[in-house]
JSON list of C-alpha atoms in Angstrom, two decimals:
[
{"chain": "A", "resi": 1, "resn": "MET", "atom": "CA", "xyz": [-2.90, 9.18, -21.42]},
{"chain": "A", "resi": 2, "resn": "THR", "atom": "CA", "xyz": [-2.08, 7.08, -24.47]},
{"chain": "A", "resi": 3, "resn": "ASN", "atom": "CA", "xyz": [0.85, 7.81, -26.55]},
{"chain": "A", "resi": 4, "resn": "ALA", "atom": "CA", "xyz": [-0.79, 7.09, -29.91]},
{"chain": "A", "resi": 5, "resn": "ALA", "atom": "CA", "xyz": [0.80, 10.25, -31.55]},
{"chain": "A", "resi": 6, "resn": "ASN", "atom": "CA", "xyz": [4.37, 8.88, -31.45]},
{"chain": "A", "resi": 7, "resn": "THR", "atom": "CA", "xyz": [4.14, 5.07, -31.81]},
{"chain": "A", "resi": 8, "resn": "SER", "atom": "CA", "xyz": [7.86, 4.92, -32.45]},
{"chain": "A", "resi": 9, "resn": "ALA", "atom": "CA", "xyz": [8.72, 6.09, -28.91]},
{"chain": "A", "resi": 10, "resn": "PRO", "atom": "CA", "xyz": [9.30, 3.30, -26.40]},
{"chain": "A", "resi": 11, "resn": "GLN", "atom": "CA", "xyz": [6.15, 2.31, -24.69]},
{"chain": "A", "resi": 12, "resn": "PHE", "atom": "CA", "xyz": [4.76, -0.05, -22.09]},
{"chain": "A", "resi": 13, "resn": "GLN", "atom": "CA", "xyz": [1.42, -1.20, -20.62]},
{"chain": "A", "resi": 14, "resn": "GLY", "atom": "CA", "xyz": [0.96, 0.67, -17.32]},
{"chain": "A", "resi": 15, "resn": "TYR", "atom": "CA", "xyz": [-1.63, 1.66, -14.76]},
{"chain": "A", "resi": 16, "resn": "VAL", "atom": "CA", "xyz": [-2.28, 5.54, -14.93]},
{"chain": "A", "resi": 17, "resn": "ARG", "atom": "CA", "xyz": [-3.15, 6.96, -11.48]},
{"chain": "A", "resi": 18, "resn": "ALA", "atom": "CA", "xyz": [-5.32, 10.06, -10.89]},
{"chain": "A", "resi": 19, "resn": "ASP", "atom": "CA", "xyz": [-2.12, 12.22, -10.30]},
{"chain": "A", "resi": 20, "resn": "GLY", "atom": "CA", "xyz": [-0.58, 11.18, -13.55]},
{"chain": "A", "resi": 21, "resn": "ARG", "atom": "CA", "xyz": [2.02, 8.80, -12.16]},
{"chain": "A", "resi": 22, "resn": "VAL", "atom": "CA", "xyz": [2.16, 5.33, -13.86]},
{"chain": "A", "resi": 23, "resn": "GLY", "atom": "CA", "xyz": [2.65, 1.98, -12.16]},
{"chain": "A", "resi": 24, "resn": "THR", "atom": "CA", "xyz": [3.62, -1.25, -13.62]},
{"chain": "A", "resi": 25, "resn": "ARG", "atom": "CA", "xyz": [1.53, -3.22, -11.25]},
{"chain": "A", "resi": 26, "resn": "ASN", "atom": "CA", "xyz": [-1.88, -2.77, -9.51]},
{"chain": "A", "resi": 27, "resn": "TYR", "atom": "CA", "xyz": [-1.64, -3.93, -5.89]},
{"chain": "A", "resi": 28, "resn": "LEU", "atom": "CA", "xyz": [-3.53, -3.35, -2.79]},
{"chain": "A", "resi": 29, "resn": "GLY", "atom": "CA", "xyz": [-1.00, -3.05, 0.18]},
{"chain": "A", "resi": 30, "resn": "VAL", "atom": "CA", "xyz": [-1.19, -4.15, 3.78]},
{"chain": "A", "resi": 31, "resn": "LEU", "atom": "CA", "xyz": [1.27, -2.06, 5.75]},
{"chain": "A", "resi": 32, "resn": "ILE", "atom": "CA", "xyz": [2.23, -2.07, 9.57]},
{"chain": "A", "resi": 33, "resn": "VAL", "atom": "CA", "xyz": [3.52, 0.80, 11.47]},
{"chain": "A", "resi": 34, "resn": "GLY", "atom": "CA", "xyz": [5.15, -1.54, 13.91]},
{"chain": "A", "resi": 35, "resn": "ASN", "atom": "CA", "xyz": [6.30, -5.03, 13.77]},
{"chain": "A", "resi": 36, "resn": "CYS", "atom": "CA", "xyz": [3.65, -6.29, 16.31]},
{"chain": "A", "resi": 37, "resn": "ALA", "atom": "CA", "xyz": [0.99, -6.18, 13.59]},
{"chain": "A", "resi": 38, "resn": "ALA", "atom": "CA", "xyz": [3.09, -8.22, 10.98]},
{"chain": "A", "resi": 39, "resn": "THR", "atom": "CA", "xyz": [1.05, -11.56, 11.52]},
{"chain": "A", "resi": 40, "resn": "VAL", "atom": "CA", "xyz": [-2.26, -9.64, 10.87]},
{"chain": "A", "resi": 41, "resn": "ALA", "atom": "CA", "xyz": [-0.90, -8.16, 7.72]},
{"chain": "A", "resi": 42, "resn": "ARG", "atom": "CA", "xyz": [0.27, -11.55, 6.50]},
{"chain": "A", "resi": 43, "resn": "LYS", "atom": "CA", "xyz": [-3.03, -13.03, 7.34]},
{"chain": "A", "resi": 44, "resn": "VAL", "atom": "CA", "xyz": [-4.98, -10.31, 5.63]},
{"chain": "A", "resi": 45, "resn": "ALA", "atom": "CA", "xyz": [-2.91, -10.53, 2.49]},
{"chain": "A", "resi": 46, "resn": "ASP", "atom": "CA", "xyz": [-2.99, -14.32, 2.41]},
{"chain": "A", "resi": 47, "resn": "HIS", "atom": "CA", "xyz": [-6.80, -14.30, 2.58]},
{"chain": "A", "resi": 48, "resn": "PHE", "atom": "CA", "xyz": [-6.77, -12.94, -0.99]},
{"chain": "A", "resi": 49, "resn": "THR", "atom": "CA", "xyz": [-5.91, -16.06, -2.93]},
{"chain": "A", "resi": 50, "resn": "ALA", "atom": "CA", "xyz": [-6.08, -16.16, -6.75]},
{"chain": "A", "resi": 51, "resn": "GLU", "atom": "CA", "xyz": [-9.44, -17.67, -6.51]},
{"chain": "A", "resi": 52, "resn": "ARG", "atom": "CA", "xyz": [-10.74, -14.72, -4.35]},
{"chain": "A", "resi": 53, "resn": "LEU", "atom": "CA", "xyz": [-9.22, -12.24, -6.74]},
{"chain": "A", "resi": 54, "resn": "ALA", "atom": "CA", "xyz": [-10.59, -13.85, -9.92]},
{"chain": "A", "resi": 55, "resn": "ALA", "atom": "CA", "xyz": [-13.40, -11.46, -10.21]},
{"chain": "A", "resi": 56, "resn": "PHE", "atom": "CA", "xyz": [-10.88, -8.58, -10.16]},
{"chain": "A", "resi": 57, "resn": "PRO", "atom": "CA", "xyz": [-8.57, -9.49, -13.16]},
{"chain": "A", "resi": 58, "resn": "ASN", "atom": "CA", "xyz": [-6.98, -5.92, -13.07]},
{"chain": "A", "resi": 59, "resn": "VAL", "atom": "CA", "xyz": [-5.60, -6.33, -9.57]},
{"chain": "A", "resi": 60, "resn": "ASP", "atom": "CA", "xyz": [-2.29, -8.03, -9.43]},
{"chain": "A", "resi": 61, "resn": "GLY", "atom": "CA", "xyz": [-2.61, -8.98, -5.74]},
{"chain": "A", "resi": 62, "resn": "VAL", "atom": "CA", "xyz": [-2.69, -7.94, -2.08]},
{"chain": "A", "resi": 63, "resn": "VAL", "atom": "CA", "xyz": [0.78, -7.56, -0.72]},
{"chain": "A", "resi": 64, "resn": "PRO", "atom": "CA", "xyz": [2.07, -7.33, 2.94]},
{"chain": "A", "resi": 65, "resn": "PHE", "atom": "CA", "xyz": [4.64, -4.73, 3.59]},
{"chain": "A", "resi": 66, "resn": "ILE", "atom": "CA", "xyz": [6.43, -6.20, 6.58]},
{"chain": "A", "resi": 67, "resn": "HIS", "atom": "CA", "xyz": [9.49, -4.75, 8.52]},
{"chain": "A", "resi": 68, "resn": "GLU", "atom": "CA", "xyz": [10.89, -5.12, 12.00]},
{"chain": "A", "resi": 69, "resn": "LEU", "atom": "CA", "xyz": [10.62, -1.54, 13.17]},
{"chain": "A", "resi": 70, "resn": "GLY", "atom": "CA", "xyz": [8.12, 0.89, 14.82]},
{"chain": "A", "resi": 71, "resn": "CYS", "atom": "CA", "xyz": [8.32, -0.55, 18.38]},
{"chain": "A", "resi": 72, "resn": "GLY", "atom": "CA", "xyz": [11.20, -0.11, 20.85]},
{"chain": "A", "resi": 73, "resn": "MET", "atom": "CA", "xyz": [12.62, 2.85, 19.06]},
{"chain": "A", "resi": 74, "resn": "GLU", "atom": "CA", "xyz": [12.73, 6.53, 19.67]},
{"chain": "A", "resi": 75, "resn": "LYS", "atom": "CA", "xyz": [9.48, 8.25, 18.94]},
{"chain": "A", "resi": 76, "resn": "SER", "atom": "CA", "xyz": [11.26, 11.09, 17.05]},
{"chain": "A", "resi": 77, "resn": "GLY", "atom": "CA", "xyz": [14.50, 11.64, 15.07]},
{"chain": "A", "resi": 78, "resn": "GLU", "atom": "CA", "xyz": [15.92, 10.41, 11.93]},
{"chain": "A", "resi": 79, "resn": "PRO", "atom": "CA", "xyz": [15.24, 6.64, 12.38]},
{"chain": "A", "resi": 80, "resn": "MET", "atom": "CA", "xyz": [11.50, 7.25, 13.04]},
{"chain": "A", "resi": 81, "resn": "ASP", "atom": "CA", "xyz": [11.37, 9.90, 10.11]},
{"chain": "A", "resi": 82, "resn": "LEU", "atom": "CA", "xyz": [13.01, 7.41, 7.79]},
{"chain": "A", "resi": 83, "resn": "LEU", "atom": "CA", "xyz": [10.49, 4.74, 8.71]},
{"chain": "A", "resi": 84, "resn": "ARG", "atom": "CA", "xyz": [7.62, 7.09, 8.19]},
{"chain": "A", "resi": 85, "resn": "ARG", "atom": "CA", "xyz": [8.89, 8.42, 4.93]},
{"chain": "A", "resi": 86, "resn": "THR", "atom": "CA", "xyz": [9.45, 4.78, 3.76]},
{"chain": "A", "resi": 87, "resn": "LEU", "atom": "CA", "xyz": [5.94, 3.61, 4.69]},
{"chain": "A", "resi": 88, "resn": "GLY", "atom": "CA", "xyz": [4.42, 6.71, 3.25]},
{"chain": "A", "resi": 89, "resn": "GLY", "atom": "CA", "xyz": [6.35, 6.37, -0.08]},
{"chain": "A", "resi": 90, "resn": "SER", "atom": "CA", "xyz": [5.08, 2.73, -0.15]},
{"chain": "A", "resi": 91, "resn": "ILE", "atom": "CA", "xyz": [1.46, 3.85, 0.15]},
{"chain": "A", "resi": 92, "resn": "ARG", "atom": "CA", "xyz": [1.96, 6.52, -2.57]},
{"chain": "A", "resi": 93, "resn": "ASN", "atom": "CA", "xyz": [3.90, 4.26, -4.78]},
{"chain": "A", "resi": 94, "resn": "PRO", "atom": "CA", "xyz": [2.19, 4.19, -8.27]},
{"chain": "A", "resi": 95, "resn": "ASN", "atom": "CA", "xyz": [2.03, 0.34, -8.09]},
{"chain": "A", "resi": 96, "resn": "VAL", "atom": "CA", "xyz": [-0.23, 0.59, -5.01]},
{"chain": "A", "resi": 97, "resn": "ALA", "atom": "CA", "xyz": [-3.90, 1.49, -5.77]},
{"chain": "A", "resi": 98, "resn": "GLY", "atom": "CA", "xyz": [-4.92, 1.26, -2.11]},
{"chain": "A", "resi": 99, "resn": "ALA", "atom": "CA", "xyz": [-3.76, 0.27, 1.40]},
{"chain": "A", "resi": 100, "resn": "VAL", "atom": "CA", "xyz": [-4.67, -0.80, 4.79]},
{"chain": "A", "resi": 101, "resn": "VAL", "atom": "CA", "xyz": [-2.33, 0.37, 7.45]},
{"chain": "A", "resi": 102, "resn": "LEU", "atom": "CA", "xyz": [-2.18, -1.68, 10.60]},
{"chain": "A", "resi": 103, "resn": "ALA", "atom": "CA", "xyz": [-1.05, -0.98, 14.23]},
{"chain": "A", "resi": 104, "resn": "LEU", "atom": "CA", "xyz": [-1.08, -2.80, 17.52]},
{"chain": "A", "resi": 105, "resn": "GLY", "atom": "CA", "xyz": [-1.98, 0.46, 19.28]},
{"chain": "A", "resi": 106, "resn": "CYS", "atom": "CA", "xyz": [0.94, 1.09, 21.67]},
{"chain": "A", "resi": 107, "resn": "ASP", "atom": "CA", "xyz": [3.48, 1.24, 18.93]},
{"chain": "A", "resi": 108, "resn": "ARG", "atom": "CA", "xyz": [6.16, 3.83, 19.32]},
{"chain": "A", "resi": 109, "resn": "ASN", "atom": "CA", "xyz": [5.32, 4.71, 15.67]},
{"chain": "A", "resi": 110, "resn": "ASN", "atom": "CA", "xyz": [1.92, 5.85, 16.46]},
{"chain": "A", "resi": 111, "resn": "ILE", "atom": "CA", "xyz": [-0.36, 5.24, 13.50]},
{"chain": "A", "resi": 112, "resn": "TYR", "atom": "CA", "xyz": [-2.21, 8.60, 13.83]},
{"chain": "A", "resi": 113, "resn": "ALA", "atom": "CA", "xyz": [1.04, 10.55, 14.12]},
{"chain": "A", "resi": 114, "resn": "PHE", "atom": "CA", "xyz": [2.39, 8.66, 11.13]},
{"chain": "A", "resi": 115, "resn": "LEU", "atom": "CA", "xyz": [-0.70, 9.42, 8.98]},
{"chain": "A", "resi": 116, "resn": "GLU", "atom": "CA", "xyz": [-0.48, 13.16, 10.07]},
{"chain": "A", "resi": 117, "resn": "GLN", "atom": "CA", "xyz": [3.28, 13.47, 9.55]},
{"chain": "A", "resi": 118, "resn": "GLU", "atom": "CA", "xyz": [3.03, 11.90, 6.00]},
{"chain": "A", "resi": 119, "resn": "GLU", "atom": "CA", "xyz": [-0.17, 13.88, 5.14]},
{"chain": "A", "resi": 120, "resn": "LEU", "atom": "CA", "xyz": [-2.21, 10.84, 4.58]},
{"chain": "A", "resi": 121, "resn": "VAL", "atom": "CA", "xyz": [-5.85, 10.99, 4.96]},
{"chain": "A", "resi": 122, "resn": "GLU", "atom": "CA", "xyz": [-8.12, 7.93, 5.51]},
{"chain": "A", "resi": 123, "resn": "GLY", "atom": "CA", "xyz": [-10.72, 7.36, 2.80]},
{"chain": "A", "resi": 124, "resn": "PRO", "atom": "CA", "xyz": [-11.99, 4.84, 0.35]},
{"chain": "A", "resi": 125, "resn": "MET", "atom": "CA", "xyz": [-8.60, 3.66, -0.64]},
{"chain": "A", "resi": 126, "resn": "LEU", "atom": "CA", "xyz": [-6.73, 4.11, 2.66]},
{"chain": "A", "resi": 127, "resn": "HIS", "atom": "CA", "xyz": [-7.86, 2.47, 5.87]},
{"chain": "A", "resi": 128, "resn": "ALA", "atom": "CA", "xyz": [-6.27, 2.38, 9.40]},
{"chain": "A", "resi": 129, "resn": "VAL", "atom": "CA", "xyz": [-6.81, -0.54, 11.70]},
{"chain": "A", "resi": 130, "resn": "VAL", "atom": "CA", "xyz": [-5.60, -0.66, 15.37]},
{"chain": "A", "resi": 131, "resn": "LEU", "atom": "CA", "xyz": [-5.68, -4.03, 16.89]},
{"chain": "A", "resi": 132, "resn": "GLN", "atom": "CA", "xyz": [-6.34, -2.78, 20.41]},
{"chain": "A", "resi": 133, "resn": "GLU", "atom": "CA", "xyz": [-9.19, -0.58, 19.20]},
{"chain": "A", "resi": 134, "resn": "VAL", "atom": "CA", "xyz": [-10.95, -3.29, 17.16]},
{"chain": "A", "resi": 135, "resn": "GLY", "atom": "CA", "xyz": [-10.79, -5.94, 19.95]},
{"chain": "A", "resi": 136, "resn": "GLY", "atom": "CA", "xyz": [-7.58, -8.00, 19.02]},
{"chain": "A", "resi": 137, "resn": "THR", "atom": "CA", "xyz": [-6.08, -10.01, 16.32]},
{"chain": "A", "resi": 138, "resn": "ALA", "atom": "CA", "xyz": [-9.12, -11.89, 14.84]},
{"chain": "A", "resi": 139, "resn": "ASN", "atom": "CA", "xyz": [-11.08, -8.66, 14.72]},
{"chain": "A", "resi": 140, "resn": "ALA", "atom": "CA", "xyz": [-8.32, -6.84, 13.14]},
{"chain": "A", "resi": 141, "resn": "ILE", "atom": "CA", "xyz": [-7.87, -9.60, 10.46]},
{"chain": "A", "resi": 142, "resn": "ASP", "atom": "CA", "xyz": [-11.64, -9.25, 9.70]},
{"chain": "A", "resi": 143, "resn": "ALA", "atom": "CA", "xyz": [-11.42, -5.52, 9.58]},
{"chain": "A", "resi": 144, "resn": "GLY", "atom": "CA", "xyz": [-8.43, -5.55, 7.24]},
{"chain": "A", "resi": 145, "resn": "VAL", "atom": "CA", "xyz": [-10.07, -8.25, 4.89]},
{"chain": "A", "resi": 146, "resn": "LYS", "atom": "CA", "xyz": [-13.29, -6.14, 4.86]},
{"chain": "A", "resi": 147, "resn": "ALA", "atom": "CA", "xyz": [-11.42, -2.92, 4.09]},
{"chain": "A", "resi": 148, "resn": "ILE", "atom": "CA", "xyz": [-9.36, -4.65, 1.19]},
{"chain": "A", "resi": 149, "resn": "GLU", "atom": "CA", "xyz": [-12.77, -6.12, -0.05]},
{"chain": "A", "resi": 150, "resn": "ALA", "atom": "CA", "xyz": [-14.19, -2.65, -0.19]},
{"chain": "A", "resi": 151, "resn": "MET", "atom": "CA", "xyz": [-11.26, -1.43, -2.20]},
{"chain": "A", "resi": 152, "resn": "LEU", "atom": "CA", "xyz": [-11.18, -4.22, -4.76]},
{"chain": "A", "resi": 153, "resn": "PRO", "atom": "CA", "xyz": [-13.90, -2.73, -7.14]},
{"chain": "A", "resi": 154, "resn": "ALA", "atom": "CA", "xyz": [-12.15, 0.54, -7.35]},
{"chain": "A", "resi": 155, "resn": "ALA", "atom": "CA", "xyz": [-8.76, -0.93, -7.82]},
{"chain": "A", "resi": 156, "resn": "ASN", "atom": "CA", "xyz": [-10.11, -3.10, -10.53]},
{"chain": "A", "resi": 157, "resn": "GLN", "atom": "CA", "xyz": [-11.26, -0.09, -12.53]},
{"chain": "A", "resi": 158, "resn": "PHE", "atom": "CA", "xyz": [-7.68, 0.67, -13.32]},
{"chain": "A", "resi": 159, "resn": "GLU", "atom": "CA", "xyz": [-6.79, -0.96, -16.55]},
{"chain": "A", "resi": 160, "resn": "ARG", "atom": "CA", "xyz": [-3.45, -1.15, -18.35]},
{"chain": "A", "resi": 161, "resn": "GLN", "atom": "CA", "xyz": [-2.82, 1.44, -20.91]},
{"chain": "A", "resi": 162, "resn": "THR", "atom": "CA", "xyz": [-0.17, 2.10, -23.50]},
{"chain": "A", "resi": 163, "resn": "VAL", "atom": "CA", "xyz": [1.99, 4.87, -22.09]},
{"chain": "A", "resi": 164, "resn": "ALA", "atom": "CA", "xyz": [5.34, 6.37, -22.98]},
{"chain": "A", "resi": 165, "resn": "ALA", "atom": "CA", "xyz": [8.40, 4.60, -21.31]},
{"chain": "A", "resi": 166, "resn": "ALA", "atom": "CA", "xyz": [9.42, 8.12, -19.94]},
{"chain": "A", "resi": 167, "resn": "HIS", "atom": "CA", "xyz": [6.62, 7.44, -17.25]},
{"chain": "A", "resi": 168, "resn": "LEU", "atom": "CA", "xyz": [8.86, 4.64, -15.76]},
{"chain": "A", "resi": 169, "resn": "THR", "atom": "CA", "xyz": [10.45, 5.35, -12.54]},
{"chain": "A", "resi": 170, "resn": "VAL", "atom": "CA", "xyz": [13.63, 3.34, -11.72]},
{"chain": "A", "resi": 171, "resn": "VAL", "atom": "CA", "xyz": [14.67, 3.07, -8.18]},
{"chain": "A", "resi": 172, "resn": "LEU", "atom": "CA", "xyz": [18.35, 2.32, -7.26]},
{"chain": "A", "resi": 173, "resn": "GLN", "atom": "CA", "xyz": [19.38, 1.23, -3.82]},
{"chain": "A", "resi": 174, "resn": "GLY", "atom": "CA", "xyz": [22.54, 2.74, -2.61]},
{"chain": "A", "resi": 175, "resn": "GLU", "atom": "CA", "xyz": [25.05, 1.23, -0.19]}
]
């Protein structure tokens, strides 16, 4: 998807995804459906130091997506729908090559209902880890780390390419 034909058009170095969208970064994300898994998400992401990522030069980092919702809220309605759309959008963001989604297991934002509602399917670049199903915090951290480690070679295959600036997506936050 290079733009060699029109070199006078504004260009940038981006990561072209399989669906044609283009990211400016190449991250692996660690997301939570409810705030009870935040510590695990941070510990999984923190595991991937610059030294551990050195063998994967095309991966910009492993980033935790932390929020304070998902527990103690209604299971349906606009607040839950907004949370799920936001999380789903973060997973689908062209700056994210893959993701691990974490849940405590008793979250009001049920991980399986979230994945179904957002039409997200677990696979090589999307893993779900439920703390209560894997035996607690330490096991969940280990499972999250292993899932990210499994994604790193595929994420590293994305290389920056020269693409038209028309592929940039600018997001504005309204008040």
